[in-house]
CSV table of C-alpha atoms and ligand atoms in Angstrom, one decimal:
chain,number,residue,atom,x,y,z
K,1,MET,CA,14.3,30.0,-28.9
K,2,ALA,CA,13.9,26.3,-28.2
K,3,LYS,CA,13.7,25.3,-24.6
K,4,LYS,CA,16.1,22.4,-23.9
K,5,VAL,CA,14.8,19.7,-21.6
K,6,LEU,CA,17.2,16.9,-20.7
K,7,ILE,CA,15.5,13.5,-19.9
K,8,LEU,CA,17.2,11.2,-17.5
K,9,PRO,CA,15.1,8.0,-17.3
K,10,GLY,CA,17.3,6.3,-14.7
K,11,ASP,CA,16.8,2.8,-13.4
K,12,ASN,CA,14.1,0.2,-12.9
K,13,ILE,CA,10.6,1.8,-13.2
K,14,GLY,CA,12.4,5.1,-14.2
K,15,PRO,CA,12.3,4.5,-18.0
K,16,GLU,CA,8.6,3.2,-17.8
K,17,ILE,CA,7.2,6.3,-16.0
K,18,VAL,CA,9.4,8.8,-17.8
K,19,ALA,CA,8.1,7.5,-21.2
K,20,GLU,CA,4.6,8.4,-20.1
K,21,ALA,CA,5.7,11.8,-18.9
K,22,VAL,CA,7.5,12.5,-22.1
K,23,LYS,CA,4.3,11.7,-24.1
K,24,VAL,CA,2.5,14.3,-21.9
K,25,LEU,CA,5.2,16.9,-22.4
K,26,GLN,CA,5.1,16.4,-26.2
K,27,ARG,CA,1.4,16.8,-26.2
K,28,VAL,CA,1.5,20.1,-24.4
K,29,ASP,CA,4.4,21.2,-26.5
K,30,GLN,CA,2.3,20.7,-29.6
K,31,LYS,CA,-0.9,22.2,-28.1
K,32,TYR,CA,0.7,25.3,-26.5
K,33,LYS,CA,3.5,25.7,-29.1
K,34,LEU,CA,6.3,25.7,-26.5
K,35,ASP,CA,9.1,24.8,-28.8
K,36,ILE,CA,10.7,22.2,-26.5
K,37,GLU,CA,13.8,20.2,-27.6
K,38,LEU,CA,14.4,16.9,-25.9
K,39,ASP,CA,17.7,15.3,-25.2
K,40,TYR,CA,18.5,12.1,-23.3
K,41,ALA,CA,21.3,11.0,-20.9
K,42,HIS,CA,22.2,8.4,-18.3
K,43,LEU,CA,22.1,8.8,-14.5
K,44,GLY,CA,22.4,6.3,-11.7
K,45,GLY,CA,22.8,2.6,-12.4
K,46,ALA,CA,22.2,3.3,-16.1
K,47,GLY,CA,25.1,5.7,-16.1
K,48,LEU,CA,27.4,3.2,-14.3
K,49,ASP,CA,26.5,0.3,-16.7
K,50,ALA,CA,26.8,2.4,-19.9
K,51,GLU,CA,29.5,4.9,-19.1
K,52,GLY,CA,31.2,3.6,-15.9
K,53,SER,CA,29.9,6.4,-13.7
K,54,PRO,CA,26.6,7.0,-11.9
K,55,CYS,CA,26.9,10.6,-13.0
K,56,PRO,CA,28.8,10.6,-16.3
K,57,ALA,CA,30.6,13.7,-17.4
K,58,GLN,CA,28.5,13.9,-20.6
K,59,THR,CA,25.3,13.9,-18.5
K,60,LEU,CA,26.6,16.8,-16.4
K,61,ALA,CA,27.6,18.7,-19.5
K,62,LYS,CA,24.2,18.2,-21.1
K,63,ALA,CA,22.5,19.1,-17.8
K,64,ARG,CA,24.4,22.4,-17.6
K,65,GLN,CA,23.2,23.4,-21.0
K,66,SER,CA,19.5,22.5,-20.5
K,67,ASP,CA,16.7,24.8,-19.2
K,68,ALA,CA,15.2,21.9,-17.2
K,69,ILE,CA,15.8,18.2,-16.4
K,70,LEU,CA,13.3,15.5,-16.0
K,71,LEU,CA,14.4,12.5,-14.0
K,72,GLY,CA,12.7,9.1,-13.4
K,73,ALA,CA,14.5,7.5,-10.4
K,74,VAL,CA,17.8,5.8,-9.7
K,75,GLY,CA,19.0,2.8,-7.8
K,76,GLY,CA,18.2,-0.8,-7.2
K,77,PRO,CA,19.6,-4.1,-5.8
K,78,GLN,CA,21.5,-4.7,-9.1
K,79,TRP,CA,24.1,-2.2,-7.8
K,80,ASP,CA,24.1,-3.3,-4.1
K,81,ASP,CA,27.6,-4.6,-4.4
K,82,VAL,CA,29.4,-1.7,-6.1
K,83,GLU,CA,31.7,0.5,-4.3
K,84,ARG,CA,30.1,3.4,-2.4
K,85,HIS,CA,31.3,6.2,-4.7
K,86,LEU,CA,29.8,4.3,-7.7
K,87,ARG,CA,26.4,3.7,-6.2
K,88,PRO,CA,23.5,5.0,-8.3
K,89,GLU,CA,22.3,7.3,-5.5
K,90,LYS,CA,25.7,8.9,-5.5
K,91,GLY,CA,24.9,10.0,-9.1
K,92,LEU,CA,21.8,11.8,-7.9
K,93,LEU,CA,23.6,13.5,-5.0
K,94,THR,CA,26.4,14.6,-7.5
K,95,ILE,CA,24.1,16.1,-10.1
K,96,ARG,CA,22.1,17.9,-7.4
K,97,SER,CA,25.2,19.4,-5.8
K,98,GLU,CA,27.1,20.1,-9.1
K,99,LEU,CA,24.1,22.1,-10.4
K,100,ASP,CA,23.6,23.7,-6.9
K,101,LEU,CA,20.0,22.6,-6.8
K,102,PHE,CA,19.5,23.7,-3.2
K,103,GLY,CA,15.8,24.2,-3.1
K,104,ASN,CA,13.6,21.1,-3.1
K,105,LEU,CA,9.9,21.8,-3.4
K,106,ARG,CA,7.7,18.8,-2.5
K,107,PRO,CA,4.0,19.5,-2.6
K,108,ALA,CA,1.7,17.0,-0.8
K,109,ILE,CA,-1.7,17.4,-2.2
K,110,MET,CA,-4.7,15.2,-1.5
K,111,TYR,CA,-6.8,14.7,-4.6
K,112,PRO,CA,-10.4,14.5,-3.3
K,113,GLN,CA,-10.8,11.4,-5.6
K,114,LEU,CA,-8.2,9.6,-3.5
K,115,ALA,CA,-9.2,10.5,0.0
K,116,HIS,CA,-9.9,6.8,0.8
K,117,ALA,CA,-6.4,5.7,-0.4
K,118,SER,CA,-4.8,7.5,2.6
K,119,SER,CA,-4.0,5.5,5.8
K,120,LEU,CA,-5.6,8.4,7.7
K,121,LYS,CA,-9.3,8.9,8.0
K,122,PRO,CA,-10.6,11.1,5.1
K,123,GLU,CA,-11.7,13.9,7.4
K,124,PHE,CA,-8.0,14.4,8.4
K,125,VAL,CA,-6.7,14.6,4.9
K,126,SER,CA,-9.4,15.8,2.5
K,127,GLY,CA,-8.3,19.1,1.1
K,128,LEU,CA,-4.8,18.6,2.3
K,129,ASP,CA,-2.3,20.9,0.5
K,130,ILE,CA,1.2,21.2,2.1
K,131,LEU,CA,4.4,22.4,0.5
K,132,ILE,CA,7.6,21.1,2.0
K,133,VAL,CA,10.6,23.1,1.1
K,134,ARG,CA,13.7,21.0,1.8
K,135,GLU,CA,17.3,22.2,1.7
K,136,LEU,CA,19.0,19.8,-0.7
K,137,VAL,CA,22.7,20.3,-1.1
K,138,GLY,CA,23.9,20.9,2.5
K,139,GLY,CA,23.4,19.6,6.0
K,140,ILE,CA,24.5,16.2,7.2
K,141,TYR,CA,24.2,14.5,3.8
K,142,PHE,CA,27.1,16.5,2.5
K,143,GLY,CA,28.9,17.7,5.6
K,144,GLU,CA,32.7,17.0,6.0
K,145,PRO,CA,34.4,15.3,7.7
K,146,ARG,CA,32.6,12.1,7.3
K,147,GLY,CA,33.5,8.4,7.2
K,148,ILE,CA,34.1,5.3,9.2
K,149,ARG,CA,37.3,5.2,11.3
K,150,THR,CA,39.0,2.8,13.6
K,151,LEU,CA,39.5,4.1,17.2
K,152,GLU,CA,42.5,3.4,19.4
K,153,ASP,CA,40.7,0.6,21.1
K,154,GLY,CA,40.2,-1.1,17.8
K,155,GLN,CA,36.5,-0.7,17.3
K,156,ARG,CA,35.1,1.2,14.4
K,157,GLU,CA,33.2,4.5,14.6
K,158,GLY,CA,30.9,6.0,12.0
K,159,TYR,CA,30.7,9.8,11.9
K,160,ASN,CA,29.1,12.6,9.9
K,161,THR,CA,29.0,16.4,10.2
K,162,TYR,CA,25.8,18.4,10.4
K,163,LYS,CA,26.5,22.0,9.4
K,164,TYR,CA,24.7,25.0,7.8
K,165,ASN,CA,26.1,28.4,7.3
K,166,GLU,CA,24.1,31.6,7.3
K,167,SER,CA,23.9,32.1,3.5
K,168,GLU,CA,22.8,28.5,3.0
K,169,ILE,CA,20.0,29.0,5.5
K,170,ARG,CA,19.1,32.4,4.0
K,171,ARG,CA,18.7,31.2,0.4
K,172,ILE,CA,16.4,28.3,1.3
K,173,GLY,CA,14.5,30.6,3.8
K,174,LYS,CA,13.9,33.1,1.0
K,175,MET,CA,12.5,30.3,-1.3
K,176,ALA,CA,10.2,29.2,1.5
K,177,PHE,CA,9.0,32.7,2.5
K,178,GLU,CA,8.3,33.5,-1.1
K,179,ALA,CA,6.4,30.3,-1.6
K,180,ALA,CA,4.3,31.1,1.5
K,181,MET,CA,3.5,34.6,0.1
K,182,VAL,CA,1.8,33.0,-3.0
K,183,ARG,CA,0.0,30.4,-0.9
K,184,ASN,CA,-1.7,30.8,2.5
K,185,LYS,CA,1.1,32.9,4.1
K,186,ARG,CA,1.9,30.4,6.9
K,187,LEU,CA,5.4,29.1,7.3
K,188,CYS,CA,6.6,26.5,9.8
K,189,SER,CA,10.3,26.1,10.2
K,190,VAL,CA,11.4,22.7,11.5
K,191,ASP,CA,14.6,22.1,13.4
K,192,LYS,CA,16.1,20.4,16.5
K,193,SER,CA,17.4,23.5,18.2
K,194,ASN,CA,17.0,22.0,21.6
K,195,VAL,CA,19.8,19.6,20.8
K,196,LEU,CA,21.7,20.6,17.6
K,197,GLU,CA,23.7,23.9,17.4
K,198,ALA,CA,23.5,23.9,13.6
K,199,THR,CA,19.8,24.3,14.0
K,200,VAL,CA,20.0,26.9,16.7
K,201,LEU,CA,21.6,29.1,14.0
K,202,TRP,CA,18.9,27.9,11.5
K,203,ARG,CA,16.2,29.1,13.8
K,204,GLU,CA,18.0,32.5,14.4
K,205,VAL,CA,18.4,33.2,10.7
K,206,ILE,CA,14.9,32.2,9.7
K,207,SER,CA,13.5,34.3,12.6
K,208,ASP,CA,15.5,37.3,11.4
K,209,MET,CA,14.2,36.9,7.9
K,210,ALA,CA,10.6,37.1,9.1
K,211,ALA,CA,11.0,40.9,9.3
K,212,ASP,CA,11.2,41.1,5.5
K,213,TYR,CA,7.9,39.1,5.1
K,214,PRO,CA,5.5,40.7,7.7
K,215,GLU,CA,2.5,39.1,6.0
K,216,VAL,CA,3.8,35.6,6.6
K,217,GLU,CA,3.0,34.0,9.9
K,218,LEU,CA,6.1,32.2,11.0
K,219,ARG,CA,6.4,29.5,13.7
K,220,HIS,CA,9.1,27.0,14.7
K,221,MET,CA,8.7,23.4,15.5
K,222,TYR,CA,11.0,20.6,16.7
K,223,VAL,CA,11.3,17.8,14.1
K,224,ASP,CA,10.0,15.1,16.5
K,225,ASN,CA,6.9,17.2,17.2
K,226,ALA,CA,6.5,18.0,13.4
K,227,ALA,CA,6.5,14.3,12.6
K,228,MET,CA,3.8,13.8,15.2
K,229,GLN,CA,1.7,16.8,14.1
K,230,LEU,CA,1.9,15.7,10.4
K,231,VAL,CA,0.0,12.5,11.2
K,232,MET,CA,-2.2,14.0,13.9
K,233,ASN,CA,-3.4,17.2,12.3
K,234,PRO,CA,-1.7,17.7,8.9
K,235,LYS,CA,-4.0,20.4,7.7
K,236,GLN,CA,-2.5,22.9,10.2
K,237,PHE,CA,0.5,23.2,7.8
K,238,ASP,CA,0.8,25.4,4.7
K,239,VAL,CA,4.5,25.7,3.9
K,240,VAL,CA,7.2,23.8,5.9
K,241,VAL,CA,10.9,24.7,5.5
K,242,THR,CA,13.6,22.4,6.9
K,243,GLY,CA,17.1,21.0,6.3
K,244,ASN,CA,18.1,18.1,4.1
K,245,MET,CA,17.7,15.1,6.4
K,246,PHE,CA,14.6,16.3,8.3
K,247,GLY,CA,13.0,17.2,4.9
K,248,ASP,CA,13.8,13.8,3.5
K,249,ILE,CA,12.0,12.1,6.3
K,250,LEU,CA,9.0,14.5,6.7
K,251,SER,CA,8.3,14.7,3.0
K,252,ASP,CA,7.9,10.9,2.8
K,253,THR,CA,5.6,11.0,5.8
K,254,ALA,CA,3.6,13.8,4.1
K,255,ALA,CA,3.6,11.7,0.9
K,256,MET,CA,1.8,8.8,2.6
K,257,LEU,CA,-0.9,11.1,3.9
K,258,THR,CA,-2.0,11.6,0.4
K,259,GLY,CA,-2.5,7.9,-0.3
K,260,SER,CA,0.4,7.0,-2.5
K,261,ILE,CA,4.0,8.1,-3.1
K,262,GLY,CA,3.2,7.4,-6.7
K,263,MET,CA,1.2,10.7,-6.9
K,264,LEU,CA,3.8,13.1,-5.7
K,265,PRO,CA,6.0,15.3,-7.9
K,266,SER,CA,9.0,17.4,-6.8
K,267,ALA,CA,11.2,20.2,-8.1
K,268,SER,CA,14.8,20.9,-7.2
K,269,LEU,CA,15.7,24.4,-8.1
K,270,ASP,CA,18.9,26.5,-8.4
K,271,LYS,CA,19.0,30.2,-7.8
K,272,ASN,CA,17.9,31.1,-11.4
K,273,SER,CA,14.9,28.7,-11.3
K,274,GLY,CA,16.6,26.2,-13.5
K,275,GLY,CA,15.9,22.8,-12.1
K,276,MET,CA,15.5,19.1,-12.0
K,277,TYR,CA,12.1,17.6,-11.7
K,278,GLU,CA,11.3,14.1,-10.5
K,279,PRO,CA,8.8,12.0,-8.6
K,280,CYS,CA,9.3,11.8,-4.9
K,281,HIS,CA,9.4,8.0,-5.0
K,282,GLY,CA,12.4,5.8,-5.8
K,283,SER,CA,13.0,3.3,-8.6
K,284,ALA,CA,10.6,0.6,-7.2
K,285,PRO,CA,12.6,-2.4,-8.2
K,286,ASP,CA,9.9,-4.6,-6.8
K,287,ILE,CA,7.5,-3.7,-9.6
K,288,ALA,CA,9.9,-2.8,-12.4
K,289,GLY,CA,9.3,-4.3,-15.8
K,290,GLN,CA,5.6,-5.1,-15.2
K,291,SER,CA,4.1,-1.8,-16.5
K,292,ILE,CA,2.1,-1.3,-13.3
K,293,ALA,CA,3.9,1.7,-11.8
K,294,ASN,CA,1.9,4.9,-11.4
K,295,PRO,CA,3.3,7.5,-13.8
K,296,LEU,CA,1.3,10.4,-12.3
K,297,ALA,CA,4.0,11.7,-10.0
K,298,THR,CA,6.4,12.0,-13.0
K,299,ILE,CA,3.6,13.6,-15.1
K,300,LEU,CA,2.9,16.1,-12.3
K,301,SER,CA,6.6,16.8,-12.2
K,302,VAL,CA,6.4,17.9,-15.8
K,303,ALA,CA,3.7,20.3,-14.7
K,304,MET,CA,6.0,21.7,-12.1
K,305,MET,CA,8.8,22.0,-14.7
K,306,LEU,CA,6.5,24.0,-17.0
K,307,ARG,CA,5.5,26.3,-14.1
K,308,TYR,CA,8.9,26.9,-12.4
K,309,SER,CA,11.5,26.6,-15.2
K,310,LEU,CA,9.8,26.9,-18.6
K,311,ASN,CA,7.4,29.8,-17.9
K,312,ALA,CA,4.4,28.0,-19.2
K,313,PRO,CA,1.8,28.1,-16.4
K,314,GLU,CA,-1.1,27.5,-18.8
K,315,ALA,CA,0.3,24.2,-19.9
K,316,ALA,CA,1.2,23.3,-16.3
K,317,ASN,CA,-2.4,23.9,-15.2
K,318,ALA,CA,-3.7,21.9,-18.2
K,319,ILE,CA,-1.7,18.8,-17.1
K,320,GLU,CA,-2.9,19.1,-13.5
K,321,GLN,CA,-6.4,19.4,-14.7
K,322,ALA,CA,-6.0,16.4,-17.0
K,323,VAL,CA,-4.8,14.3,-14.1
K,324,SER,CA,-7.8,15.3,-12.1
K,325,VAL,CA,-10.1,14.4,-15.0
K,326,VAL,CA,-8.5,10.9,-15.4
K,327,LEU,CA,-9.0,10.3,-11.6
K,328,ASP,CA,-12.6,11.6,-11.9
K,329,ASN,CA,-13.1,9.0,-14.7
K,330,GLY,CA,-12.2,6.3,-12.2
K,331,LEU,CA,-8.9,5.2,-13.7
K,332,ARG,CA,-6.4,3.9,-11.1
K,333,THR,CA,-3.0,2.2,-11.1
K,334,ALA,CA,-2.6,-0.6,-8.5
K,335,ASP,CA,-1.1,1.6,-5.8
K,336,ILE,CA,-4.2,3.9,-5.7
K,337,GLN,CA,-6.8,1.3,-6.6
K,338,THR,CA,-10.1,1.3,-4.7
K,339,GLU,CA,-13.3,-0.6,-5.1
K,340,GLY,CA,-15.4,0.3,-8.1
K,341,CYS,CA,-12.5,1.9,-10.0
K,342,LYS,CA,-10.9,0.7,-13.3
K,343,LEU,CA,-7.4,-0.8,-12.8
K,344,VAL,CA,-5.0,0.4,-15.5
K,345,GLY,CA,-1.3,-0.1,-16.2
K,346,THR,CA,1.4,2.5,-16.6
K,347,VAL,CA,0.9,3.1,-20.4
K,348,GLU,CA,-2.9,3.2,-20.2
K,349,MET,CA,-2.6,5.8,-17.4
K,350,GLY,CA,-0.2,7.9,-19.5
K,351,ASP,CA,-2.5,7.6,-22.6
K,352,ALA,CA,-5.5,8.7,-20.6
K,353,VAL,CA,-3.7,11.9,-19.4
K,354,VAL,CA,-2.7,12.6,-23.0
K,355,ALA,CA,-6.3,12.0,-24.2
K,356,ALA,CA,-7.6,14.3,-21.4
K,357,LEU,CA,-5.3,17.0,-22.8
I,1,NAD,P1,10.6,3.3,-3.6
I,1,NAD,O1,10.0,4.6,-3.5
I,1,NAD,O2,11.3,2.9,-4.8
I,1,NAD,O3,9.5,2.2,-3.3
I,1,NAD,C1,8.8,2.1,-2.1
I,1,NAD,C2,7.5,1.4,-2.3
I,1,NAD,O4,6.6,2.3,-3.1
I,1,NAD,C3,7.6,0.1,-3.1
I,1,NAD,O5,6.7,-0.8,-2.7
I,1,NAD,C4,7.3,0.5,-4.6
I,1,NAD,O6,6.7,-0.5,-5.3
I,1,NAD,C5,6.3,1.6,-4.3
I,1,NAD,N1,6.3,2.6,-5.4
I,1,NAD,C6,7.2,3.6,-5.6
I,1,NAD,N2,6.9,4.3,-6.7
I,1,NAD,C7,5.8,3.8,-7.2
I,1,NAD,C8,5.0,4.1,-8.3
I,1,NAD,N3,5.3,5.1,-9.2
I,1,NAD,N4,3.9,3.4,-8.5
I,1,NAD,C9,3.5,2.4,-7.7
I,1,NAD,N5,4.2,2.1,-6.6
I,1,NAD,C10,5.4,2.8,-6.3
I,1,NAD,O7,11.6,3.2,-2.4
I,1,NAD,P2,12.7,2.0,-2.0
I,1,NAD,O8,12.1,0.7,-2.2
I,1,NAD,O9,13.1,2.4,-0.6
I,1,NAD,O10,13.9,2.3,-2.9
I,1,NAD,C11,14.2,1.6,-4.1
I,1,NAD,C12,15.4,2.1,-4.8
I,1,NAD,O11,15.1,3.5,-5.2
I,1,NAD,C13,16.6,2.2,-3.9
I,1,NAD,O12,17.7,1.8,-4.7
I,1,NAD,C14,16.7,3.6,-3.4
I,1,NAD,O13,18.0,4.0,-3.1
I,1,NAD,C15,16.2,4.3,-4.7
I,1,NAD,N6,15.6,5.7,-4.4
I,1,NAD,C16,15.8,6.6,-5.4
I,1,NAD,C17,15.2,7.8,-5.3
I,1,NAD,C18,15.4,8.8,-6.4
I,1,NAD,O14,15.8,8.4,-7.5
I,1,NAD,N7,15.1,10.1,-6.2
I,1,NAD,C19,14.5,8.2,-4.2
I,1,NAD,C20,14.2,7.2,-3.2
I,1,NAD,C21,14.8,5.9,-3.3
C-alpha cells in the first residue's frame, strides 16, 4: 500500500529547502521502491494568506490521513501585525497539539567535516552525538489559564501556567528511556525541581520509571546547570529528556555546538510513531528568496521520517551517508562555509545529495 507523505512547505525559506528534500525523497522512493505518494498543503503564513487560517481545516484533515508529514518552517515579519490567534507560529502549535505529537526528538550530531564550524574548540565537540527528547504538547506553552489581565491597581499582568500530569510525563519518559536503550544507555532528565513543583513531580515520575530500565543510567540535572554543562562538556550527554520550554532552549544551544542550525533535523512523534519531520531552524526571513539556505537539516529530517514513520531504515541510512559524502567532497552552503571548501547554493546542495544517492 502506498505510504502517504504530506508536504507543508510553509514560509520564507520553507519552500526552498523543502523542494530539495522532496527531490531526495523521490530519489530514495525510486531507488528503494518505497511506493510513496506525496500531497501538499499550507501551514503558517502560507495558510493564512491562502485559506485565512495558519492551520487550515483542510491541512489538518490531510495530516490526519497521512503516514508522515514533512514541514519546512513557518513565520516571518510579513505576519507581525496579525492577531495572536492568526500568527503563523500558532498554526504550528495547533497541528502539533491536534495530532498529539508529544515526543520531539532532536539529535545534535557533529559531523567531523564541520568540527571547525562550531563556536567551541574542536576537541570539545568532535564526535558529539546527543539526542534531546523534548515534550512538545504540554507544559507552560499550552498550560491554562494564560493571558494578560488588568489588576485592581490598573497595571497589567502577564501570566502562564506550567503543569504536567503523571501520564504526560510517563509517555515522554518512555520515549526517552527507549531511545537511550538503543544508544549508549545514559539518560539525563532536566528539570527545575528546586523551584517549580511541576518539575518536582516530573523528577519523581522519571525516577520511578528507571526501575523498568535497569540498564539505563539515569541522572537528574537542573536546567541552569544543564545549559552550562552543554557548553562546558557537551560530550557527557547521551540522551536528554525535558519539558517543552527547557527543551526548546537547550536544543537550540545543542544545535549551535554542531556548527549550524542549518544541519539539524527533528521528529515530532505521536504514540503510534506517526509524525511530523522538520528542520530545527525557523523560516530565516533574512535569507529567504536568495537560494542560499542550507537544505541539509530538512534532507536529514527526511531520513528521520523514513526511519521512524515509514519503516525504511535502509533508505534513511543512505540519505545520511549521502550527506556525509557531500560534506567529504567539500561542498558547503554559506552557513557552514570554511576556507578551502566550495560554496554552493540551496539547489546545488540538494542536487549533490541526490547525485550521491
Ligand atoms: P531562524 O532559525 O529562522 O534564523 C536564525 C538564524 O539562522 C538566521 O540568521 C538565519 O538566516 C539562520 N538560518 C536558519 N536556518 C538556516 C538555514 N537552513 N541555512 C542557513 N542559515 C539558516 O530563527 P528566527 O530568525 O528567530 O526566526 C525567524 C522566523 O521563524 C520567526 O517568524 C520564528 O517565529 C520562526 N520560527 C519557526 C520555527 C518553525 O517553523 N519550526 C522555528 C523557529 C522559528
